Structure formats: structure tokens, C-alpha cells
Amino acid sequence: MNFKQKLAILFYVKRSKASKNSKIPIYVRITIDGLDKDFSSGCKVLDRDWDSKTKKVLTKDKSHKEINKKLCQIQTDLERHFDLVQVKHGVATPVLVIESYKTPLNGKQLQEEKVQNLAFSEKLDDLINKYIKYCEKKRKAYEFDQIPSPEKKVLLEKEESDLKEDLGKIVNQANTIFDNKNHQKTLVIAIDEYHLNFLQLVSVNKRSINSLEKMIGRKRRFLEFLKYRYKKEDLPLSILEYKFITDLYNYLLIAHQVNENTASKYAQVMKEIMDRAVANGWQTHNKFALFKCSYTIPEQDLLELDHLRILQEHLFEKPIHNTIRDIFIFCCYTGFSYQEVYNLGPHHVRKSDDGELWASIKRQKTSNREGVPLLPPAVRLIEKYKDHPVAARRNRLFPVPANQTFNRELKVMGTILNFEIELDTHDGRRSFANAITFNNGVNLKTIGGYLGQSSIKTTEVYVKNNKRNLSENMKMVKEKLFDENGELKPTTPVVDINKPLKVVHIASK
């Protein structure tokens, strides 16, 4: 029967065993519930280089850093073997822990673990890919609110049931690896644990399937980096150091030429993976914790109201351009994303108590259902397309084309109108956030609600201070504070600084 035991690990120098070159061996003392046992760490150091407070070597040169790294690894390994001894014997003693620590791992055992790790990793990747394909199949079956045939529903339900059964099996298989303290934990195992946890959350609609799909691509990049930098397919967590994440960041910037925001996102995910490894007891601390994942808000040209007027009034030669123009304008006046306007149906438009029309739909990323009051141009566009055959067949407000087509033709339209801005589907949300709302006095919190965003920081990425906004706000200040002659308005009493203040005495009760 296991019970709670207290482990203490102390590093100290044994001056009585100093060598001829004045180097002193560093010893390790293990104390468990009052019992202790010492052994040599195999490291030696000059007395002047040992810090008795931190129990580390002063980092004056590279060899000192290596010694500190080894001491840190000894502590991690001893803590792991302490847990192992408790599992095996029910109670741990210093002698048993040291014996377990000094017993080298069998080469055959390590090879078997590598095979087991690889088989598990491939099986998990295969299950994730199957689940992504199933979700896409299900989305298409229910697209445009259509109800699939009974036969199709049976097939989908059978596939979902099989996937859940496979998920249960792989979780059980994972537990034999994750819970085995004697099983060496590696970077790929930590990545797979992170992915398996996310897959379980996706299966109960707590996380996005799109985010899960991105993880497959990120794992591919991580494995590419391992082969490029270390010429290996996996590494034990215990030998990773801070330099790993800086090298990964630079590799992504140089080898794959991603921007800094993308590289930071990869690094952020790696930090989260290591956080879970620490939480699982596989590591004592996150070696990547000090790495700063910065985000630089990209410079973006914004559409002004003059652009919207030109776009609204221009009649394009191709009918598809006029249709895409109308859908884009609708996004500019509502803040809906491409996917949201694609899914928008007549049942999403309702009249409020004050008689105004509102559009309310589950937002793509946050799942918020914040409604948006419809401005007159948006209402007119809904009326214009209410009898469109494609929209009616799909039970949608607009005949929205594929995202690729939408973006491609928007760029063509921008060129036709000589816009300096290269249009894309997201410019509609940016126009709504800036030209329609922020520049007309709507506060950030309200704009975030319209955009379906749960964080004010996300809204700040969309909203930019611009000349018009700065000018309008300064005009407001000018009108409130100054009269026609530029003099301060007498809105507040003038205080005579030479007149003594009147002291009011308050009687105590």
C-alpha cells in the first residue's frame, strides 16, 4: 500500500576528497522520511566555483554549464526513480532509489519502447485523419440545413460509433505508455499526448475540428526540425534544453520562410506541450518557459467609405462580380466573416422588440451568438436576393460562391476599380470594424460583440486609429471645450487662487 513520502535531494561538495589538482567531487544526498544516503555525481569542481547557496556551479565557462545541466538531470531522474520504487515496492528508501537510478536501461527495452511509441503515434495520426474526414463528410451531409437520407444517417452514425470505439481503444493504449513511470518519455510522446487530449475535446464539441487539423501540420514541422537539427526522429524529454525552442523558431523563419507571428504560434504550441509534460510529472519544469512568443499586428490598408461608395455604385460587366460585390458589401455593413455569411439563412434574421431587423448566427470561432442590428444597405441586399434560385435551394440569404472563387474575383474587382488595396474576404470585417463602427463613435467592446469576439485584444487587432477617426474625435473635443472665437467655454466656475478656501467643520457624533 502506497503512502505519502517526502523526498529531498541535496547537492554538496565533499572537500575531504579533494584531488591533487584541487578539484572537489560533487555528491548527492537523498533523504526520504529521515533516512539518507549519499553517492558521487561524477562531477568535480574547484572550491571557488561552487555556490553553496544555490547548490550549483558558478557559470563561468561552458564546462560549468554542462555540470549544472547534469546535476539538473540527476535530480529529474532521481525523482522519477523515487516514483518508480514507490509503485514497485509500495514504499521508497534511499538505497532502493539509488539502486534503481544506477541500474542502466536495457538496450532491448529501449528499442521495444521506440517501436511501441512509433506504432502508437502512427495509429493516433491515422485516427485523427479519419475523424477529420468524417467531420467533413457530416458537414456536407447537413450543408444548407438539408436532412440526409435515412440510409446516409445510418452510415454516418455507424462511422461515428466506430470512431468513438477506436478512440476508447487508443486512450487505453496511451495510458499504458503515459502512466508507466519506467517508460522513457520523449518529445513525440509529449506531442501525441497533447493531440490525444485535444481529439477527446473535439469529440465532445469542446474544441474546433479546424484547430485539430492544423495540429497535424504542426507535428509534421516539428518532426522535420528534429531530423534537420538532430538527425533523429525523436528525443528524450530529459535532454531537451532552452536552445531547442530558439533553434525551432529560427528554423521556421529561415527554412520555411514563415512570418514571425506564425513562428511564434509554433513556439507557443511547443510551450503548451511542455506545460502538459510538467503537469503529467514527466519533467520538473518547462525549459521553454522563458521564451517570449510575441505577436506583431500586421500593417493593413483599410477600406474607407469612399471605397464602399465606388464599389456599391459600379456596375461590373460580369454578373458574378456584381453578386460577389453585393455579398462583400453585406459583410462590410454587418461584420460577418465569409463562413458566417455563407451559412446565413432566412431563419437567422429576426425582428427585435423595437421593430429593427437583427441577424444572429453562431460565430465561427467563438461560438458566440451575439446579434447584429442590420443597417439599411444590408436590409436592401437581403430583399434583393430573397428570390435568388441558388440561395433558395440552399436555404440561404445569398448565393455565396466558394472561398477561393470569392477571393480571386475580389482581387480582380479591386484591380478594375484601381483600388490600391488588394481586396480579400476579411476586408469586409475590417471595414465594418473601422469605417462603419469605430470611426462613428462605437466603442471597442460593442464592436467586439458585433464581430462575435470574446476578447477586447482580438478586437484591437481589427480596429486602427486613422486620420478620420483622430480628426472626428478632435472636432468633438473642440466643439465641447471652445466657442466660435476659440476661447474656452464657461462651463465650469472659475476658481480664484488668491481667495482662501472655506473650511467646513464636521461635528463628530
XYZ file of C-alpha atoms in Angstrom, residues 25-465:
441
model
C 33.789 15.965 -6.073
C 30.103 16.914 -6.014
C 27.994 14.458 -4.031
C 24.275 13.846 -3.944
C 22.371 13.192 -0.734
C 18.934 11.601 -0.872
C 16.732 11.937 2.197
C 13.395 10.107 2.499
C 11.439 10.447 5.730
C 14.577 10.994 7.794
C 16.686 8.269 6.132
C 19.525 9.447 3.906
C 22.132 8.025 1.549
C 24.951 9.721 -0.402
C 26.645 8.950 -3.702
C 29.008 10.753 -6.069
C 27.561 12.647 -9.018
C 30.738 12.034 -11.033
C 31.363 15.778 -11.356
C 34.272 17.755 -9.882
C 34.734 21.474 -9.419
C 37.132 23.958 -7.829
C 36.008 25.131 -4.412
C 35.869 28.774 -5.550
C 33.429 27.856 -8.361
C 30.831 26.196 -6.116
C 27.860 28.300 -4.960
C 26.829 26.893 -1.585
C 23.552 28.863 -1.621
C 22.166 27.713 -4.966
C 23.975 24.339 -4.824
C 25.183 24.904 -8.359
C 28.425 25.676 -10.137
C 29.036 29.322 -10.981
C 28.591 29.549 -14.759
C 31.945 30.992 -15.762
C 32.551 28.764 -18.757
C 30.857 26.171 -20.939
C 32.016 23.194 -18.837
C 30.288 24.677 -15.788
C 27.002 24.893 -17.706
C 27.344 21.242 -18.634
C 27.878 20.312 -14.972
C 24.756 22.222 -13.895
C 22.821 20.560 -16.694
C 23.963 17.142 -15.471
C 23.009 17.960 -11.855
C 19.557 19.050 -13.028
C 19.210 15.799 -14.975
C 20.283 13.751 -11.916
C 17.562 15.427 -9.852
C 14.924 14.747 -12.525
C 15.979 11.098 -12.816
C 16.051 10.566 -9.043
C 12.521 11.965 -8.710
C 11.370 9.619 -11.474
C 13.029 6.596 -9.844
C 11.554 7.604 -6.484
C 8.081 7.296 -8.084
C 9.069 4.015 -9.725
C 10.257 2.473 -6.440
C 7.033 3.533 -4.735
C 4.992 1.843 -7.465
C 7.041 -1.348 -7.364
C 7.638 -1.692 -3.613
C 4.904 0.398 -2.034
C 7.499 2.332 -0.034
C 10.736 4.022 -1.137
C 14.071 4.131 0.686
C 17.252 5.975 -0.306
C 19.051 2.694 -1.014
C 16.284 1.407 -3.313
C 16.052 4.726 -5.178
C 19.817 4.867 -5.783
C 19.889 1.239 -6.924
C 17.043 1.918 -9.341
C 18.780 5.073 -10.585
C 22.105 3.286 -11.167
C 20.538 0.345 -12.979
C 21.030 1.168 -16.681
C 18.085 0.814 -19.030
C 18.254 -2.336 -21.076
C 19.063 -1.627 -24.711
C 16.425 -4.108 -25.784
C 13.869 -2.388 -23.579
C 14.652 0.999 -25.168
C 14.258 -0.480 -28.653
C 10.913 -2.022 -27.702
C 9.762 1.342 -26.337
C 10.728 3.088 -29.589
C 8.705 0.557 -31.580
C 5.771 0.968 -29.197
C 5.981 4.769 -29.400
C 6.085 4.768 -33.204
C 3.166 2.340 -33.516
C 1.074 4.438 -31.117
C 1.981 7.708 -32.854
C 1.059 6.408 -36.310
C -2.187 4.934 -35.005
C -3.133 8.251 -33.377
C -2.330 10.243 -36.536
C -4.438 7.825 -38.574
C -7.378 8.186 -36.163
C -7.149 11.989 -36.240
C -7.165 11.988 -40.056
C -10.173 9.636 -40.089
C -12.022 11.877 -37.646
C -11.289 14.983 -39.753
C -12.618 13.229 -42.888
C -15.709 12.076 -41.001
C -16.452 15.631 -39.796
C -16.139 16.963 -43.347
C -18.442 14.208 -44.624
C -21.003 15.015 -41.932
C -20.775 18.757 -42.639
C -21.531 18.195 -46.320
C -24.413 15.835 -45.482
C -26.116 18.549 -43.395
C -24.997 21.519 -45.511
C -27.595 24.195 -46.203
C -29.797 22.664 -43.472
C -30.631 19.697 -45.673
C -31.607 16.437 -43.995
C -29.671 13.409 -45.287
C -31.482 10.262 -46.317
C -32.171 7.628 -43.616
C -29.542 5.377 -45.208
C -26.941 8.162 -45.110
C -27.760 8.898 -41.472
C -27.283 5.237 -40.573
C -23.877 5.196 -42.268
C -22.792 8.387 -40.512
C -23.942 7.114 -37.128
C -22.117 3.816 -37.695
C -18.917 5.664 -38.657
C -19.176 7.924 -35.607
C -19.728 4.902 -33.348
C -16.679 3.141 -34.813
C -14.534 6.248 -34.327
C -15.592 6.567 -30.694
C -14.767 2.907 -30.143
C -11.346 3.390 -31.760
C -10.809 6.470 -29.607
C -11.563 4.475 -26.472
C -9.086 1.775 -27.509
C -6.304 4.236 -28.248
C -6.862 6.018 -24.923
C -6.389 2.690 -23.126
C -3.258 2.035 -25.170
C -1.974 5.529 -24.385
C -2.462 5.017 -20.654
C -0.088 2.039 -20.687
C 2.591 4.390 -22.037
C 1.708 7.626 -20.252
C 1.184 6.063 -16.791
C 4.252 3.809 -16.918
C 6.898 5.743 -14.988
C 9.578 3.346 -16.213
C 8.752 4.163 -19.855
C 11.112 6.848 -21.127
C 9.117 9.917 -22.133
C 10.081 11.558 -25.399
C 9.159 14.690 -27.323
C 6.932 12.780 -29.771
C 5.150 11.103 -26.852
C 4.515 14.565 -25.338
C 3.185 15.858 -28.684
C 0.919 12.812 -29.057
C -0.412 13.220 -25.509
C -1.290 16.833 -26.344
C -3.003 15.770 -29.584
C -4.930 12.917 -27.972
C -6.276 15.221 -25.286
C -7.344 17.733 -27.964
C -9.013 14.985 -30.032
C -11.041 13.924 -26.996
C -12.198 17.536 -26.507
C -13.108 17.837 -30.201
C -15.147 14.618 -29.988
C -17.409 16.262 -27.368
C -17.571 19.621 -29.231
C -15.326 21.443 -26.759
C -12.689 22.335 -29.359
C -12.656 23.107 -33.090
C -12.029 20.427 -35.697
C -10.192 23.090 -37.745
C -7.671 23.557 -34.914
C -7.154 19.795 -34.742
C -6.439 19.740 -38.485
C -3.769 22.431 -38.050
C -2.077 20.313 -35.377
C -1.275 17.590 -37.892
C 0.639 20.120 -39.977
C 2.473 21.471 -36.928
C 3.528 17.989 -35.856
C 4.941 17.416 -39.352
C 7.032 20.581 -38.972
C 8.265 19.509 -35.514
C 9.400 16.127 -36.865
C 11.094 17.783 -39.852
C 13.014 20.004 -37.452
C 14.161 17.014 -35.373
C 15.598 15.343 -38.469
C 17.170 18.570 -39.723
C 18.735 19.730 -36.455
C 19.431 16.493 -34.552
C 19.351 13.861 -37.338
C 16.887 11.907 -35.181
C 13.180 11.046 -35.294
C 12.651 11.600 -31.571
C 14.435 12.874 -28.442
C 14.040 12.085 -24.724
C 12.407 14.992 -22.896
C 15.185 14.878 -20.317
C 17.884 16.075 -22.754
C 15.910 18.982 -24.228
C 17.139 22.440 -23.322
C 16.135 26.049 -23.964
C 18.153 26.191 -27.182
C 15.739 23.705 -28.761
C 12.892 26.230 -28.983
C 15.100 29.082 -30.230
C 16.529 26.810 -32.934
C 12.989 25.692 -33.863
C 11.858 29.321 -34.153
C 14.809 30.242 -36.400
C 14.364 27.073 -38.494
C 10.765 28.018 -39.282
C 11.750 31.582 -40.208
C 14.651 30.542 -42.451
C 13.865 27.089 -43.853
C 10.126 27.611 -44.361
C 10.160 31.426 -44.596
C 7.072 31.843 -42.403
C 6.423 35.218 -40.797
C 7.322 35.894 -37.168
C 3.713 35.584 -35.986
C 3.449 32.072 -37.458
C 6.799 31.004 -35.978
C 5.673 32.343 -32.586
C 2.477 30.296 -32.827
C 4.518 27.103 -33.346
C 6.679 28.031 -30.345
C 3.578 28.749 -28.256
C 2.185 25.288 -29.041
C 5.535 23.708 -28.091
C 5.439 25.551 -24.759
C 1.912 24.253 -24.130
C 3.070 20.707 -24.919
C 5.867 21.045 -22.363
C 3.444 22.506 -19.808
C 1.380 19.327 -20.079
C 4.551 17.219 -19.756
C 5.318 19.023 -16.490
C 1.718 18.610 -15.296
C 1.954 14.872 -16.040
C 5.109 14.612 -13.932
C 7.353 13.812 -16.904
C 9.504 16.891 -16.290
C 10.200 19.032 -13.224
C 9.836 22.335 -15.083
C 9.160 23.796 -18.516
C 12.571 24.501 -20.050
C 10.925 26.707 -22.685
C 9.032 28.907 -20.207
C 11.312 31.932 -20.677
C 10.806 32.032 -24.451
C 8.643 35.029 -25.375
C 6.016 34.388 -28.040
C 5.456 37.842 -29.495
C 2.708 38.898 -31.874
C 3.140 41.836 -34.237
C -0.071 43.328 -35.547
C 0.401 43.389 -39.346
C 0.065 46.673 -41.187
C -3.091 46.609 -43.278
C -4.636 49.123 -45.641
C -8.256 49.751 -44.730
C -11.231 50.466 -46.953
C -12.738 53.921 -46.478
C -16.385 54.883 -47.016
C -15.388 56.372 -50.379
C -14.188 52.908 -51.483
C -17.524 51.402 -50.430
C -19.469 54.069 -52.357
C -17.453 53.408 -55.518
C -17.877 49.653 -55.109
C -21.643 49.923 -54.492
C -22.287 52.232 -57.472
C -20.116 50.443 -60.049
C -21.826 48.067 -62.458
C -19.455 45.249 -63.448
C -19.659 43.514 -66.806
C -19.613 40.012 -65.323
C -22.731 39.081 -63.307
C -20.612 37.084 -60.808
C -18.703 40.262 -59.935
C -21.927 42.102 -59.106
C -23.079 39.191 -56.937
C -19.764 38.969 -55.076
C -19.787 42.780 -54.731
C -23.190 42.641 -53.020
C -22.165 39.852 -50.639
C -18.937 41.696 -49.784
C -20.851 44.930 -49.137
C -23.192 42.976 -46.835
C -20.107 41.825 -44.865
C -18.899 45.431 -44.686
C -22.188 46.518 -43.056
C -22.559 43.539 -40.693
C -19.042 42.365 -39.812
C -19.800 38.760 -40.762
C -16.914 36.589 -41.945
C -17.009 34.615 -45.185
C -18.055 31.383 -43.444
C -20.733 33.151 -41.394
C -22.350 34.833 -44.398
C -22.043 31.510 -46.259
C -24.112 29.831 -43.513
C -26.557 32.719 -43.022
C -30.151 31.692 -43.727
C -33.555 33.428 -43.572
C -34.168 31.865 -40.143
C -31.205 33.822 -38.754
C -32.947 37.181 -39.384
C -35.443 38.300 -36.742
C -37.278 41.458 -35.718
C -36.449 42.814 -32.272
C -38.936 44.403 -29.855
C -38.195 47.849 -31.292
C -39.074 46.653 -34.805
C -35.469 46.613 -36.083
C -34.133 43.650 -38.048
C -31.276 41.698 -36.452
C -29.108 38.896 -37.823
C -27.890 36.329 -35.301
C -25.760 33.266 -36.071
C -23.357 31.037 -34.135
C -19.972 32.640 -34.740
C -17.327 30.546 -36.470
C -14.515 30.653 -33.878
C -16.007 31.663 -30.527
C -19.489 30.091 -30.922
C -20.955 33.368 -29.578
C -24.489 34.198 -30.690
C -24.236 37.976 -30.408
C -26.755 39.548 -32.796
C -26.026 42.376 -35.233
C -28.615 45.120 -35.958
C -28.979 45.369 -39.732
C -28.198 48.726 -41.347
C -30.331 49.861 -44.338
C -27.874 48.684 -47.076
C -27.767 45.209 -45.522
C -31.577 45.054 -45.364
C -31.864 46.086 -49.020
C -29.406 43.376 -50.078
C -31.373 40.691 -48.203
C -34.504 41.843 -50.013
C -32.663 41.851 -53.362
C -31.620 38.179 -53.072
C -34.653 36.715 -51.311
C -35.852 35.013 -54.523
C -32.463 34.017 -55.927
C -32.749 30.367 -57.085
C -29.345 29.211 -55.739
C -29.883 30.904 -52.378
C -33.422 29.499 -52.137
C -32.268 25.966 -52.984
C -29.608 26.152 -50.265
C -31.992 27.855 -47.806
C -29.517 30.726 -47.542
C -29.740 34.514 -47.817
C -27.105 34.764 -50.541
C -25.644 32.559 -53.310
C -22.126 32.668 -51.808
C -19.513 31.041 -54.104
C -16.526 29.004 -52.917
C -13.974 30.879 -50.797
C -11.265 30.541 -53.455
C -13.556 31.978 -56.130
C -14.724 34.757 -53.809
C -11.160 35.889 -53.016
C -9.918 35.563 -56.588
C -12.730 37.649 -58.071
C -12.499 40.278 -55.316
C -8.883 40.913 -56.315
C -9.952 41.247 -59.968
C -12.677 43.723 -58.972
C -10.188 45.789 -56.941
C -7.935 45.980 -59.996
C -10.845 47.036 -62.240
C -11.674 49.887 -59.830
C -7.987 50.882 -59.458
C -8.030 50.300 -55.711
C -4.574 50.386 -54.149
C -5.845 47.837 -51.617
C -5.805 44.162 -52.627
C -9.283 43.001 -51.592
C -9.969 39.737 -49.761
C -12.952 38.324 -47.875
C -11.664 39.526 -44.496
C -11.616 43.165 -45.607
C -15.377 43.212 -45.062
C -14.961 42.631 -41.302
C -12.166 45.200 -41.118
C -14.310 47.774 -42.945
C -17.191 47.168 -40.549
C -14.877 47.472 -37.525
C -13.322 50.733 -38.732
C -15.218 52.697 -41.390
C -18.718 51.722 -40.228
C -18.470 51.498 -36.422
C -15.237 52.758 -34.801
C -14.977 55.908 -36.947
C -18.563 56.740 -35.988
C -18.105 56.556 -32.232
C -18.914 52.920 -31.405
C -16.748 51.665 -28.527
C -14.420 48.655 -28.808
C -16.449 46.400 -26.507
C -19.586 46.855 -28.613
C -17.636 46.345 -31.848
C -16.205 43.106 -30.398
C -19.752 41.968 -29.638
C -20.857 42.645 -33.204
C -17.837 40.717 -34.543
C -18.533 37.794 -32.200
C -15.199 38.213 -30.398
C -14.808 37.294 -26.741
C -11.579 39.257 -26.134
C -11.077 43.015 -26.437
C -7.466 42.296 -27.501
C -8.738 40.484 -30.592
C -10.913 43.492 -31.454
C -7.912 45.805 -31.123
C -6.216 43.825 -33.912
C -9.075 44.791 -36.249
C -9.511 48.409 -35.191
C -6.912 51.017 -36.166
C -6.644 54.666 -35.301
